[in-house]
């Protein structure tokens, strides 16, 4: 964060190459992928299946290490960090919303939301208070002691969002957050994500196939064959038949 | 995180029940079989337990307490003359057939004790008086023997009823009358026959005038004399074998007759192998069932562990969560299993057999083995979770 340019950029990747396997089984997932997301921005990664969206998301999240290229998240270079350092980085700065919610069914709603805080080493009472407050913020007050399976899909995704934001991460990673939801519920969830992301200290990257939610994006990065093909601000410029 | 780990474990009650069943069954099998094994093995040195004397002297070729090689009566005088011996009394033990009133024969262990001192006499009599053994043709029978040798008759409901022997009843040994003047409480013997006590001199009659009837000598050291030192002196002066009577089989003392008897049976019978197989089976079943169930528990939670990893939990935290889960299940399974073993054991003790002795060592060893099973299960789970890429959470 030494220059004005980097002060606005939240996520930047340059020249990312990522491949899996070797020899005849080698599959190239990313080819010189360059990507940028700004602070206070909600950016969507779209593209056909197999174009490398999830791989790029994993690289940005520090769960995959690319073979070449640089990754920078809120001024921190991730390439070159050890697994332990990446784990610590994710713990402090990242929040995740998964396609299938990944809420632990044997824990209560409140306990699920407490997980990131407890991973950070927060005291039990502090974690309980913060988790309760976050659940209230996403409109789930009174559902703290229930099990996730007793909630609707939309409510479960709200719990997942509460869990993703409870430790106030800088970068929120959302992987197909509305794929299991109907149109109206999906719109509500995206509105909530958008509202919660409106902060200069936060950035939201959403991978999606769901063109119904494109309108919530500040920008949309279209991927094709492992690289960013173009970045648009107006979703109507995209040919959604190919996505 | 550990509280959450426990909530994850207790949240899936069906899986937890399966896990606890495996661990409890394993603990039950290991604790119960080992306790019965040591119970049966404790019967091997019953003579030393029942016949209390600080020192036992035997023929030098004797290896254990049930292995009597008769000595000459003059050996008794040689032992009495050893410096440091307060007194020495003769003891006879032999297996004989008793002929009951109904013509049936029963195997008995006849014990002949010194009529003057009653050294080696049973400590507790439930009927009769020990002094009555000085009367002609008299014996004292143990409680189990009184039941075993009792008269079988039909009750009012037509079912067979055993009327135990009592003071005044008689039977025959080698055509000589044996009249019961007492019923005693003693521990049962591994060799099976009930104990029938009489005087040492009378055993010569019951054994049809056997040339040698001196099986053992019971020795009391003079005050201040160490039994182990006196044993060494007796062996040096007489060439006989002298033993101490301590019944702690875990001791390292080579002089202990009980310990030598225990290990003689250990080495020369298939009992340890038989029970060892059951214990090993318990261990393997425990590892298989618990390992499999815990592994399945981990597999079902794998995507959640992957999510927790993605959220920034290191493998150290996840490993500790799995260890907490496995050890908690292990402790609960151990409690249930050992509790059941104790309950079965108490029921056994009330019925009299099979014998059940749960040494503290058995308790702790079972706990260690069950926790070992838990550790193995946890390690299998940890290996599985460690191989899961956190990036898998983005693949649906």
Coordinates of C-alpha atoms in Angstrom, one line a residue:
Chain A
X1 CA 0.0 0.0 0.0
X2 CA 2.8 2.3 -0.9
X3 CA 1.2 4.0 -3.9
X4 CA -2.2 5.6 -4.4
X5 CA -3.0 2.9 -7.0
X6 CA -2.5 0.0 -4.6
X7 CA -4.5 1.9 -2.0
X8 CA -7.6 1.4 -4.2
X9 CA -6.8 -2.2 -5.3
X10 CA -7.9 -4.9 -2.9
X11 CA -7.0 -8.0 -5.0
X12 CA -4.5 -8.2 -7.8
X13 CA -3.2 -11.2 -9.7
X14 CA -0.6 -11.0 -12.4
X15 CA 0.6 -13.7 -14.8
X16 CA -1.0 -16.5 -12.9
X17 CA -0.4 -20.0 -14.4
X18 CA -2.1 -22.9 -12.8
X19 CA -2.1 -26.5 -14.1
X20 CA -2.9 -29.9 -12.6
X21 CA -1.4 -33.2 -13.4
X22 CA 1.6 -33.9 -15.6
X23 CA 2.4 -35.2 -19.1
X24 CA -0.6 -36.4 -21.1
X25 CA -3.0 -35.8 -18.1
X26 CA -1.8 -32.2 -17.6
X27 CA -4.8 -29.8 -17.4
X28 CA -4.2 -26.1 -17.6
X29 CA -6.7 -24.2 -15.4
X30 CA -5.3 -20.7 -15.6
X31 CA -3.1 -19.1 -18.3
X32 CA -1.5 -15.8 -17.5
X33 CA -4.6 -14.8 -15.5
X34 CA -4.6 -11.1 -14.6
X35 CA -7.3 -9.9 -12.3
X36 CA -8.0 -6.9 -10.1
X37 CA -10.7 -6.0 -7.6
X38 CA -11.0 -2.7 -5.8
X39 CA -11.8 -1.8 -2.2
X40 CA -15.5 -1.4 -1.5
X41 CA -16.3 -3.2 -4.6
X42 CA -18.4 -6.3 -5.3
X43 CA -17.0 -8.0 -8.4
X44 CA -18.3 -11.1 -10.0
X45 CA -16.3 -13.8 -11.9
X46 CA -18.4 -15.3 -14.6
X47 CA -17.8 -17.6 -17.5
X48 CA -18.6 -21.1 -18.8
X49 CA -17.9 -24.2 -16.7
X50 CA -14.2 -25.2 -16.8
X51 CA -13.0 -21.7 -17.6
X52 CA -11.0 -21.4 -14.4
X53 CA -13.3 -19.3 -12.2
X54 CA -13.1 -21.6 -9.2
X55 CA -9.4 -22.1 -9.6
X56 CA -8.8 -18.3 -9.7
X57 CA -11.0 -17.9 -6.6
X58 CA -9.0 -20.6 -4.8
X59 CA -5.7 -18.8 -5.8
X60 CA -7.1 -15.5 -4.5
X61 CA -8.3 -17.3 -1.3
X62 CA -4.8 -18.8 -0.7
X63 CA -6.1 -22.3 -0.8
X64 CA -4.2 -23.0 -4.0
X65 CA -0.7 -21.9 -4.8
X66 CA -0.1 -21.0 -8.5
X67 CA 2.9 -22.3 -10.4
X68 CA 3.7 -18.8 -11.7
X69 CA 2.6 -15.3 -11.2
X70 CA 1.8 -13.0 -8.2
X71 CA -1.2 -12.7 -6.0
X72 CA -1.7 -9.6 -3.8
X73 CA -4.6 -9.2 -1.4
X74 CA -5.0 -6.0 0.5
X75 CA -1.3 -5.3 0.0
X76 CA -0.1 -8.7 1.2
X77 CA 1.7 -10.9 -1.4
X78 CA 0.4 -14.4 -1.1
X79 CA 2.8 -16.1 -3.5
X80 CA 5.8 -17.2 -1.6
X81 CA 4.0 -17.5 1.7
X82 CA 4.2 -20.9 3.5
X83 CA 1.1 -23.0 4.1
X84 CA 1.1 -21.9 7.7
X85 CA 1.3 -18.2 6.7
X86 CA -1.5 -18.7 4.2
X87 CA -3.6 -20.4 6.9
X88 CA -3.0 -17.5 9.2
X89 CA -3.8 -15.0 6.5
X90 CA -7.1 -16.7 5.6
X91 CA -8.0 -16.8 9.3
X92 CA -7.5 -13.1 9.7
X93 CA -8.6 -11.5 6.5
X94 CA -10.9 -13.8 4.6
X95 CA -14.6 -14.8 4.8
X96 CA -16.2 -17.6 2.8
X97 CA -19.7 -18.2 1.5
X98 CA -20.0 -21.6 -0.1
X99 CA -22.3 -22.9 -2.7
X100 CA -23.7 -25.7 -0.4
X101 CA -23.5 -23.5 2.7
X102 CA -21.2 -26.0 4.5
X103 CA -22.9 -25.3 7.8
X104 CA -22.1 -28.0 10.3
X105 CA -25.4 -29.8 10.9
X106 CA -24.6 -31.1 14.4
X107 CA -23.9 -27.5 15.7
X108 CA -26.5 -24.9 16.4
X109 CA -26.8 -21.8 14.2
X110 CA -25.0 -19.7 16.8
X111 CA -22.2 -22.2 17.1
X112 CA -21.7 -22.3 13.3
X113 CA -21.4 -18.5 13.3
X114 CA -18.9 -18.7 16.2
X115 CA -16.5 -21.0 14.3
X116 CA -14.3 -18.3 12.6
X117 CA -14.0 -16.4 15.9
X118 CA -13.0 -19.5 17.8
X119 CA -10.5 -20.4 15.1
X120 CA -9.0 -17.0 15.8
X121 CA -8.8 -17.8 19.5
X122 CA -11.6 -15.6 20.7
X123 CA -12.9 -16.2 24.2
X124 CA -16.2 -18.1 24.3
X125 CA -18.3 -15.2 25.7
X126 CA -16.9 -12.7 23.1
X127 CA -17.6 -15.2 20.3
X128 CA -21.1 -15.7 21.5
X129 CA -21.8 -12.0 21.7
X130 CA -20.4 -11.2 18.3
X131 CA -22.2 -14.2 16.7
X132 CA -25.5 -13.1 18.2
X133 CA -25.0 -9.6 17.0
X134 CA -24.2 -10.8 13.5
X135 CA -27.2 -13.1 13.4
X136 CA -29.4 -10.2 14.3
X137 CA -27.8 -8.2 11.5
X138 CA -28.8 -10.8 8.9
X139 CA -32.3 -11.1 10.4
X140 CA -32.0 -14.4 12.2
X141 CA -32.5 -13.2 15.8
X142 CA -34.3 -15.9 17.7
X143 CA -33.0 -18.7 15.5
X144 CA -29.6 -19.0 17.3
X145 CA -30.3 -22.3 19.1
X146 CA -31.8 -24.1 16.2
X147 CA -30.0 -26.5 13.9
X148 CA -29.2 -25.3 10.4
X149 CA -31.2 -28.1 8.9
X150 CA -34.4 -26.7 10.4
X151 CA -33.9 -23.5 8.4
X152 CA -34.9 -22.7 4.8
X153 CA -32.2 -22.5 2.1
X154 CA -32.2 -18.7 2.2
X155 CA -31.9 -18.7 6.0
X156 CA -29.1 -21.2 5.8
X157 CA -27.2 -19.0 3.4
X158 CA -27.8 -16.0 5.7
X159 CA -26.2 -18.0 8.5
X160 CA -23.3 -18.7 6.1
X161 CA -23.0 -15.0 5.4
X162 CA -23.1 -14.2 9.1
X163 CA -20.3 -16.8 9.6
X164 CA -18.3 -15.3 6.8
X165 CA -18.5 -11.8 8.2
X166 CA -18.5 -12.2 11.9
X167 CA -14.8 -11.8 12.2
X168 CA -14.9 -8.7 10.0
X169 CA -12.7 -10.0 7.1
X170 CA -11.3 -7.7 4.4
X171 CA -12.1 -10.1 1.6
X172 CA -15.3 -11.9 1.2
X173 CA -15.2 -14.9 -1.1
X174 CA -18.5 -16.2 -2.4
X175 CA -18.7 -19.3 -4.5
X176 CA -22.1 -19.7 -6.3
X177 CA -23.9 -18.2 -3.3
X178 CA -27.3 -18.3 -4.9
X179 CA -27.2 -21.5 -6.9
X180 CA -29.3 -23.4 -4.3
X181 CA -31.8 -20.5 -3.9
X182 CA -34.9 -19.3 -5.7
X183 CA -34.9 -16.0 -7.6
X184 CA -36.3 -13.9 -4.8
X185 CA -34.3 -15.4 -2.0
X186 CA -31.2 -15.1 -4.2
X187 CA -31.9 -11.5 -4.7
X188 CA -32.3 -10.9 -1.0
X189 CA -29.1 -12.7 -0.2
X190 CA -27.2 -10.7 -2.8
X191 CA -28.7 -7.4 -1.6
X192 CA -27.5 -8.3 1.9
X193 CA -24.0 -9.2 0.7
X194 CA -23.8 -6.0 -1.3
X195 CA -24.9 -3.9 1.7
X196 CA -22.5 -5.6 4.0
X197 CA -19.6 -5.1 1.6
X198 CA -20.0 -1.4 1.3
X199 CA -16.8 -0.4 3.1
X200 CA -13.5 0.8 1.8
X201 CA -11.8 -1.9 3.9
X202 CA -13.7 -4.7 2.3
X203 CA -14.0 -6.3 -1.1
X204 CA -16.3 -9.1 -2.3
X205 CA -15.5 -11.5 -5.0
X206 CA -18.4 -13.7 -6.2
X207 CA -18.1 -16.6 -8.6
X208 CA -21.5 -17.3 -10.2
X209 CA -23.3 -18.7 -13.1
X210 CA -26.5 -17.0 -12.0
X211 CA -27.1 -14.1 -14.4
X212 CA -30.1 -13.1 -12.4
X213 CA -27.8 -11.6 -9.8
X214 CA -25.4 -9.8 -12.2
X215 CA -27.2 -6.6 -11.4
X216 CA -25.7 -6.6 -7.9
X217 CA -22.2 -6.4 -9.2
X218 CA -20.1 -3.3 -9.5
X219 CA -18.1 -5.0 -12.2
X220 CA -18.2 -8.3 -13.9
X221 CA -15.0 -10.1 -15.0
X222 CA -15.7 -12.6 -17.7
X223 CA -13.4 -15.6 -17.9
X224 CA -12.6 -17.8 -20.8
X225 CA -10.0 -20.6 -21.2
X226 CA -8.2 -19.8 -18.0
X227 CA -7.8 -16.0 -18.4
X228 CA -9.9 -12.9 -17.9
X229 CA -11.5 -12.1 -21.3
X230 CA -13.0 -8.8 -20.4
X231 CA -14.3 -6.7 -17.4
X232 CA -17.6 -4.9 -17.8
X233 CA -19.7 -2.7 -15.6
X234 CA -22.9 -3.2 -17.4
X235 CA -24.2 -6.8 -17.3
X236 CA -26.2 -6.3 -20.4
X237 CA -22.9 -6.3 -22.4
X238 CA -22.4 -9.9 -21.6
X239 CA -23.8 -12.7 -23.7
X240 CA -25.4 -14.7 -21.0
X241 CA -26.1 -17.7 -23.3
X242 CA -22.5 -18.6 -23.1
X243 CA -22.2 -18.3 -19.3
Chain B
X1 CA -13.0 -25.1 19.4
X2 CA -12.9 -28.2 21.7
X3 CA -16.5 -27.5 22.9
X4 CA -17.5 -27.3 19.3
X5 CA -15.7 -30.6 18.6
X6 CA -17.6 -32.2 21.4
X7 CA -20.9 -30.7 20.2
X8 CA -20.1 -32.2 16.7
X9 CA -19.5 -35.6 18.4
X10 CA -22.6 -35.5 20.5
X11 CA -24.8 -34.0 17.8
X12 CA -24.8 -37.2 15.8
X13 CA -26.3 -39.5 18.3
X14 CA -26.6 -42.6 16.1
X15 CA -22.9 -42.4 15.1
X16 CA -22.0 -41.7 18.7
X17 CA -24.0 -44.7 19.9
X18 CA -22.3 -47.0 17.4
X19 CA -18.9 -45.6 18.4
X20 CA -19.6 -46.1 22.1
X21 CA -20.9 -49.6 21.5
X22 CA -17.7 -50.6 19.8
X23 CA -15.5 -49.1 22.5
X24 CA -17.7 -50.4 25.4
X25 CA -17.8 -53.9 23.9
X26 CA -14.0 -53.8 23.5
X27 CA -13.5 -52.6 27.1
X28 CA -15.9 -55.1 28.4
X29 CA -14.3 -58.0 26.6
X30 CA -10.8 -56.9 27.7
X31 CA -11.6 -56.1 31.3
X32 CA -14.0 -59.0 31.9
X33 CA -11.8 -61.7 30.3
X34 CA -8.7 -60.5 32.0
X35 CA -10.5 -60.4 35.4
X36 CA -11.8 -63.9 35.0
X37 CA -8.4 -65.0 33.8
X38 CA -6.7 -63.6 36.9
X39 CA -9.6 -64.9 39.0
X40 CA -9.0 -68.4 37.7
X41 CA -5.3 -68.0 38.0
X42 CA -5.7 -66.8 41.6
X43 CA -7.3 -70.2 42.3
X44 CA -4.0 -71.9 41.4
X45 CA -2.3 -70.7 44.6
X46 CA -5.4 -71.2 46.8
X47 CA -3.5 -73.5 49.2
X48 CA -1.1 -70.6 50.0
X49 CA -4.1 -68.2 50.4
X50 CA -6.1 -70.6 52.6
X51 CA -3.4 -72.1 54.7
X52 CA -1.7 -69.0 56.3
X53 CA 1.9 -69.6 57.3
X54 CA 4.9 -67.3 56.9
X55 CA 7.1 -70.0 55.4
X56 CA 6.3 -73.2 53.4
X57 CA 9.0 -75.9 53.1
X58 CA 8.8 -78.6 50.5
X59 CA 10.8 -81.2 48.7
X60 CA 13.4 -79.5 46.5
X61 CA 11.8 -80.8 43.3
X62 CA 8.5 -79.1 44.0
X63 CA 7.7 -76.3 41.6
X64 CA 4.3 -75.0 42.8
X65 CA 1.8 -75.3 45.6
X66 CA -0.3 -78.0 44.0
X67 CA 2.7 -80.2 43.3
X68 CA 3.3 -82.2 46.5
X69 CA 6.3 -84.6 46.6
X70 CA 6.0 -86.4 50.0
X71 CA 9.0 -86.1 52.4
X72 CA 10.0 -88.2 55.3
X73 CA 8.5 -87.2 58.7
X74 CA 12.1 -86.9 60.0
X75 CA 12.5 -83.9 57.8
X76 CA 10.2 -82.1 60.1
X77 CA 12.7 -82.4 63.0
X78 CA 15.5 -81.2 60.7
X79 CA 13.6 -78.1 59.9
X80 CA 12.7 -77.5 63.5
X81 CA 16.3 -77.6 64.4
X82 CA 17.3 -74.8 62.0
X83 CA 18.3 -71.7 63.9
X84 CA 15.6 -69.0 63.7
X85 CA 12.6 -71.4 63.4
X86 CA 10.0 -70.7 66.1
X87 CA 7.9 -73.7 65.2
X88 CA 7.3 -76.1 62.2
X89 CA 4.1 -78.1 61.6
X90 CA 3.4 -80.9 59.2
X91 CA 0.9 -80.5 56.3
X92 CA -0.5 -83.2 54.1
X93 CA -2.4 -82.5 50.8
X94 CA -3.6 -85.2 48.4
X95 CA -6.5 -85.9 46.0
X96 CA -8.8 -88.7 47.2
X97 CA -12.2 -90.1 46.3
X98 CA -15.0 -89.6 48.8
X99 CA -17.9 -92.1 48.7
X100 CA -21.2 -90.5 49.6
X101 CA -24.2 -92.0 51.4
X102 CA -25.9 -92.5 48.0
X103 CA -22.9 -94.4 46.6
X104 CA -21.7 -91.6 44.5
X105 CA -18.0 -90.7 44.5
X106 CA -16.6 -87.2 44.6
X107 CA -13.0 -86.0 44.2
X108 CA -11.8 -84.2 47.2
X109 CA -8.6 -82.4 48.3
X110 CA -7.7 -83.8 51.7
X111 CA -5.7 -81.5 53.9
X112 CA -4.0 -82.9 57.0
X113 CA -3.1 -80.4 59.6
X114 CA -1.2 -80.7 62.9
X115 CA -3.6 -81.7 65.6
X116 CA -1.7 -80.1 68.4
X117 CA -1.3 -76.6 66.9
X118 CA -4.0 -76.6 64.2
X119 CA -1.4 -74.7 62.1
X120 CA -2.9 -74.3 58.6
X121 CA -6.5 -74.7 59.8
X122 CA -9.2 -72.7 58.0
X123 CA -9.6 -69.3 59.5
X124 CA -13.4 -69.1 59.4
X125 CA -15.9 -71.9 60.3
X126 CA -19.6 -71.3 59.5
X127 CA -20.6 -74.4 61.4
X128 CA -18.8 -76.5 64.2
X129 CA -15.6 -76.1 66.1
X130 CA -12.0 -76.7 65.0
X131 CA -11.2 -78.5 68.2
X132 CA -13.7 -81.3 67.3
X133 CA -11.2 -82.4 64.7
X134 CA -9.4 -84.2 67.6
X135 CA -12.4 -86.6 67.8
X136 CA -12.0 -89.9 66.0
X137 CA -12.8 -90.0 62.2
X138 CA -13.7 -86.4 62.0
X139 CA -13.3 -83.9 59.1
X140 CA -14.2 -80.3 58.3
X141 CA -15.6 -79.6 54.8
X142 CA -15.6 -76.3 53.0
X143 CA -18.9 -74.6 52.1
X144 CA -18.6 -75.3 48.4
X145 CA -17.8 -79.0 49.1
X146 CA -20.9 -79.2 51.4
X147 CA -23.0 -78.1 48.5
X148 CA -21.2 -80.2 45.9
X149 CA -21.3 -83.3 48.0
X150 CA -24.8 -82.7 49.2
X151 CA -27.7 -85.0 48.8
X152 CA -29.9 -84.5 45.7
X153 CA -33.6 -84.9 46.2
X154 CA -36.9 -83.8 44.7
X155 CA -38.6 -80.8 46.0
X156 CA -42.4 -80.3 46.4
X157 CA -42.5 -78.9 42.9
X158 CA -40.7 -81.9 41.5
X159 CA -37.5 -80.0 40.8
X160 CA -34.2 -81.4 42.0
X161 CA -33.0 -79.8 45.2
X162 CA -29.5 -80.2 46.8
X163 CA -29.5 -80.6 50.5
X164 CA -25.9 -79.5 51.6
X165 CA -23.9 -81.5 54.0
X166 CA -24.0 -80.4 57.6
X167 CA -22.3 -81.1 60.9
X168 CA -23.1 -84.7 61.8
X169 CA -23.3 -86.1 58.2
X170 CA -20.9 -88.7 57.1
X171 CA -19.1 -90.1 54.0
X172 CA -16.3 -92.5 53.4
X173 CA -12.8 -92.2 52.3
X174 CA -11.1 -95.4 51.4
X175 CA -13.8 -97.3 53.3
X176 CA -13.1 -95.3 56.5
X177 CA -15.8 -93.1 57.9
X178 CA -15.4 -89.4 57.8
X179 CA -17.8 -87.6 60.1
X180 CA -18.3 -83.8 59.6
X181 CA -17.7 -81.7 62.6
X182 CA -17.4 -78.3 60.9
X183 CA -18.1 -76.4 57.7
X184 CA -15.5 -73.8 56.8
X185 CA -15.2 -70.8 54.5
X186 CA -12.1 -71.0 52.2
X187 CA -11.3 -70.0 48.7
X188 CA -11.9 -72.6 46.0
X189 CA -9.0 -74.4 44.3
X190 CA -8.0 -74.5 40.7
X191 CA -7.7 -78.3 40.8
X192 CA -11.4 -78.6 41.5
X193 CA -12.0 -80.8 44.5
X194 CA -13.5 -79.3 47.6
X195 CA -11.2 -79.1 50.7
X196 CA -11.7 -81.7 53.4
X197 CA -9.6 -80.9 56.5
X198 CA -8.6 -83.5 59.0
X199 CA -5.6 -84.1 61.3
X200 CA -2.2 -84.9 59.9
X201 CA -2.0 -88.3 61.6
X202 CA -5.4 -89.3 60.4
X203 CA -4.5 -88.7 56.8
X204 CA -2.2 -91.8 57.1
X205 CA -5.3 -93.8 57.7
X206 CA -7.3 -92.2 54.9
X207 CA -4.4 -92.7 52.5
X208 CA -4.2 -96.4 53.5
X209 CA -0.9 -96.0 55.3
X210 CA 1.1 -94.3 52.6
X211 CA 4.8 -94.5 53.4
X212 CA 5.3 -90.7 53.2
X213 CA 2.5 -88.2 53.9
X214 CA 4.5 -85.1 54.6
X215 CA 3.6 -82.8 51.7
X216 CA 4.7 -79.5 53.1
X217 CA 5.9 -78.0 56.4
X218 CA 4.5 -74.8 57.7
X219 CA 7.2 -72.7 59.5
X220 CA 7.0 -69.7 61.8
X221 CA 10.2 -67.7 62.1
X222 CA 11.3 -66.5 65.5
X223 CA 10.4 -62.8 66.3
X224 CA 12.7 -60.5 64.3
X225 CA 13.8 -63.1 61.8
X226 CA 13.2 -62.1 58.2
X227 CA 11.3 -64.9 56.4
X228 CA 13.4 -64.6 53.3
X229 CA 16.6 -65.0 55.3
X230 CA 15.2 -67.9 57.2
X231 CA 14.2 -69.6 53.9
X232 CA 17.8 -69.3 52.7
X233 CA 19.0 -70.8 56.0
X234 CA 16.5 -73.7 55.9
X235 CA 17.6 -74.5 52.3
X236 CA 21.3 -74.4 53.2
X237 CA 20.9 -76.5 56.4
X238 CA 18.4 -79.1 55.1
X239 CA 18.6 -79.2 51.3
X240 CA 14.9 -78.7 51.2
X241 CA 13.1 -75.9 49.4
X242 CA 11.7 -73.1 51.4
X243 CA 9.1 -70.5 50.2
X244 CA 7.6 -67.3 51.5
X245 CA 3.8 -67.1 51.5
X246 CA 3.2 -63.6 50.1
X247 CA 0.4 -63.8 47.5
X248 CA 1.3 -60.7 45.5
X249 CA 1.9 -62.3 42.2
X250 CA 3.4 -59.0 40.8
X251 CA 6.3 -59.2 43.2
X252 CA 9.8 -60.0 41.9
X253 CA 10.4 -62.4 44.8
X254 CA 11.6 -65.8 43.5
X255 CA 10.8 -67.2 47.0
X256 CA 7.0 -66.6 46.8
X257 CA 5.2 -69.9 46.5
X258 CA 2.1 -68.2 45.2
X259 CA 4.0 -66.3 42.5
X260 CA 5.9 -69.4 41.4
X261 CA 2.6 -71.3 41.3
X262 CA 0.9 -68.6 39.2
X263 CA 3.8 -68.5 36.7
X264 CA 4.0 -72.3 36.6
X265 CA 0.4 -72.4 35.4
X266 CA 1.0 -69.5 33.1
X267 CA 3.9 -71.4 31.4
X268 CA 2.5 -74.9 31.5
X269 CA -1.1 -74.6 30.6
X270 CA -3.0 -73.1 27.6
X271 CA -5.1 -70.8 29.9
X272 CA -3.1 -67.6 29.2
X273 CA -3.3 -68.3 25.4
X274 CA -7.0 -68.9 25.6
X275 CA -7.8 -65.8 27.6
X276 CA -5.1 -63.8 25.8
X277 CA -6.9 -64.6 22.5
X278 CA -10.2 -63.3 23.9
X279 CA -8.4 -60.1 25.1
X280 CA -6.7 -59.7 21.7
X281 CA -10.0 -60.2 20.0
X282 CA -11.5 -57.5 22.2
X283 CA -8.7 -55.2 21.2
X284 CA -8.9 -55.9 17.5
X285 CA -12.7 -55.7 17.5
X286 CA -12.4 -52.4 19.3
X287 CA -9.9 -51.0 16.8
X288 CA -11.9 -52.3 13.9
X289 CA -15.4 -51.2 15.0
X290 CA -14.3 -47.9 16.6
X291 CA -11.7 -47.1 13.9
X292 CA -14.3 -47.8 11.2
X293 CA -17.0 -45.8 13.0
X294 CA -14.8 -42.9 13.8
X295 CA -13.4 -42.9 10.2
X296 CA -17.0 -42.9 8.9
X297 CA -17.7 -40.0 11.3
X298 CA -14.7 -38.1 9.9
X299 CA -15.7 -38.9 6.3
X300 CA -19.2 -37.5 7.0
X301 CA -17.7 -34.4 8.4
X302 CA -14.9 -34.1 5.9
X303 CA -16.3 -31.3 3.9
X304 CA -16.9 -29.4 7.2
X305 CA -13.3 -30.0 8.3
X306 CA -12.2 -28.8 4.8
X307 CA -14.4 -25.7 5.3
X308 CA -12.8 -25.1 8.7
X309 CA -9.4 -25.5 7.1
X310 CA -10.3 -23.0 4.4
X311 CA -11.5 -20.6 7.1
X312 CA -8.0 -20.7 8.6
X313 CA -7.8 -23.5 11.1
X314 CA -4.4 -25.1 11.1
X315 CA -4.0 -28.9 11.1
X316 CA -2.9 -28.6 14.7
X317 CA -6.3 -27.3 15.8
X318 CA -8.2 -29.9 13.7
X319 CA -6.0 -32.7 15.0
X320 CA -6.7 -31.6 18.6
X321 CA -10.4 -31.5 17.8
X322 CA -10.3 -35.0 16.5
X323 CA -8.3 -36.2 19.5
X324 CA -10.8 -34.6 21.9
X325 CA -13.6 -36.3 20.1
X326 CA -11.8 -39.7 20.0
X327 CA -10.7 -39.6 23.6
X328 CA -14.0 -38.4 24.9
X329 CA -15.7 -41.3 23.1
X330 CA -12.9 -43.6 24.4
X331 CA -13.5 -42.5 28.0
X332 CA -17.2 -42.9 27.8
X333 CA -16.9 -46.3 26.1
X334 CA -14.3 -47.4 28.7
X335 CA -16.7 -46.3 31.5
X336 CA -19.6 -48.2 30.0
X337 CA -17.5 -51.3 29.3
X338 CA -15.7 -51.5 32.6
X339 CA -19.0 -50.7 34.4
X340 CA -20.6 -53.7 32.6
X341 CA -17.6 -55.9 33.4
X342 CA -17.9 -54.9 37.1
X343 CA -21.7 -55.6 37.1
X344 CA -21.1 -59.0 35.5
X345 CA -18.2 -59.7 37.8
X346 CA -20.4 -58.9 40.9
X347 CA -23.1 -61.2 39.6
X348 CA -20.4 -63.9 39.2
X349 CA -19.0 -63.4 42.7
X350 CA -22.5 -63.8 44.1
X351 CA -22.8 -67.1 42.2
X352 CA -19.3 -68.2 43.1
X353 CA -18.0 -68.8 39.7
X354 CA -16.3 -68.1 37.4
X355 CA -13.9 -66.2 39.7
X356 CA -13.5 -62.5 39.0
X357 CA -10.6 -60.5 40.2
X358 CA -10.2 -57.0 38.7
X359 CA -6.8 -55.8 39.9
X360 CA -6.2 -52.0 39.6
X361 CA -3.6 -53.0 36.9
X362 CA -6.4 -54.5 34.8
X363 CA -8.5 -51.3 35.2
X364 CA -5.6 -49.0 34.1
X365 CA -4.4 -51.4 31.4
X366 CA -7.9 -51.5 29.9
X367 CA -8.1 -47.7 30.1
X368 CA -4.8 -47.5 28.3
X369 CA -5.8 -49.9 25.6
X370 CA -9.2 -48.2 25.0
X371 CA -7.4 -44.8 24.8
X372 CA -4.9 -46.5 22.4
X373 CA -7.9 -47.6 20.3
X374 CA -9.2 -44.0 20.4
X375 CA -5.7 -42.7 19.4
X376 CA -5.5 -45.1 16.5
X377 CA -9.0 -44.0 15.4
X378 CA -8.1 -40.3 15.8
X379 CA -4.8 -40.8 13.8
X380 CA -6.7 -42.4 11.0
X381 CA -9.1 -39.4 11.0
X382 CA -6.3 -36.9 11.2
X383 CA -4.5 -38.5 8.2
X384 CA -7.7 -38.3 6.2
X385 CA -8.4 -34.7 7.1
X386 CA -4.7 -33.7 6.5
X387 CA -5.0 -35.0 3.0
X388 CA -8.0 -32.9 2.2
X389 CA -7.3 -29.9 0.2
X390 CA -9.0 -26.8 1.6
X391 CA -9.7 -25.8 -2.0
X392 CA -12.2 -28.7 -2.3
X393 CA -14.7 -26.5 -0.5
X394 CA -15.1 -24.6 -3.7
X395 CA -16.0 -27.6 -5.8
X396 CA -19.5 -28.0 -4.6

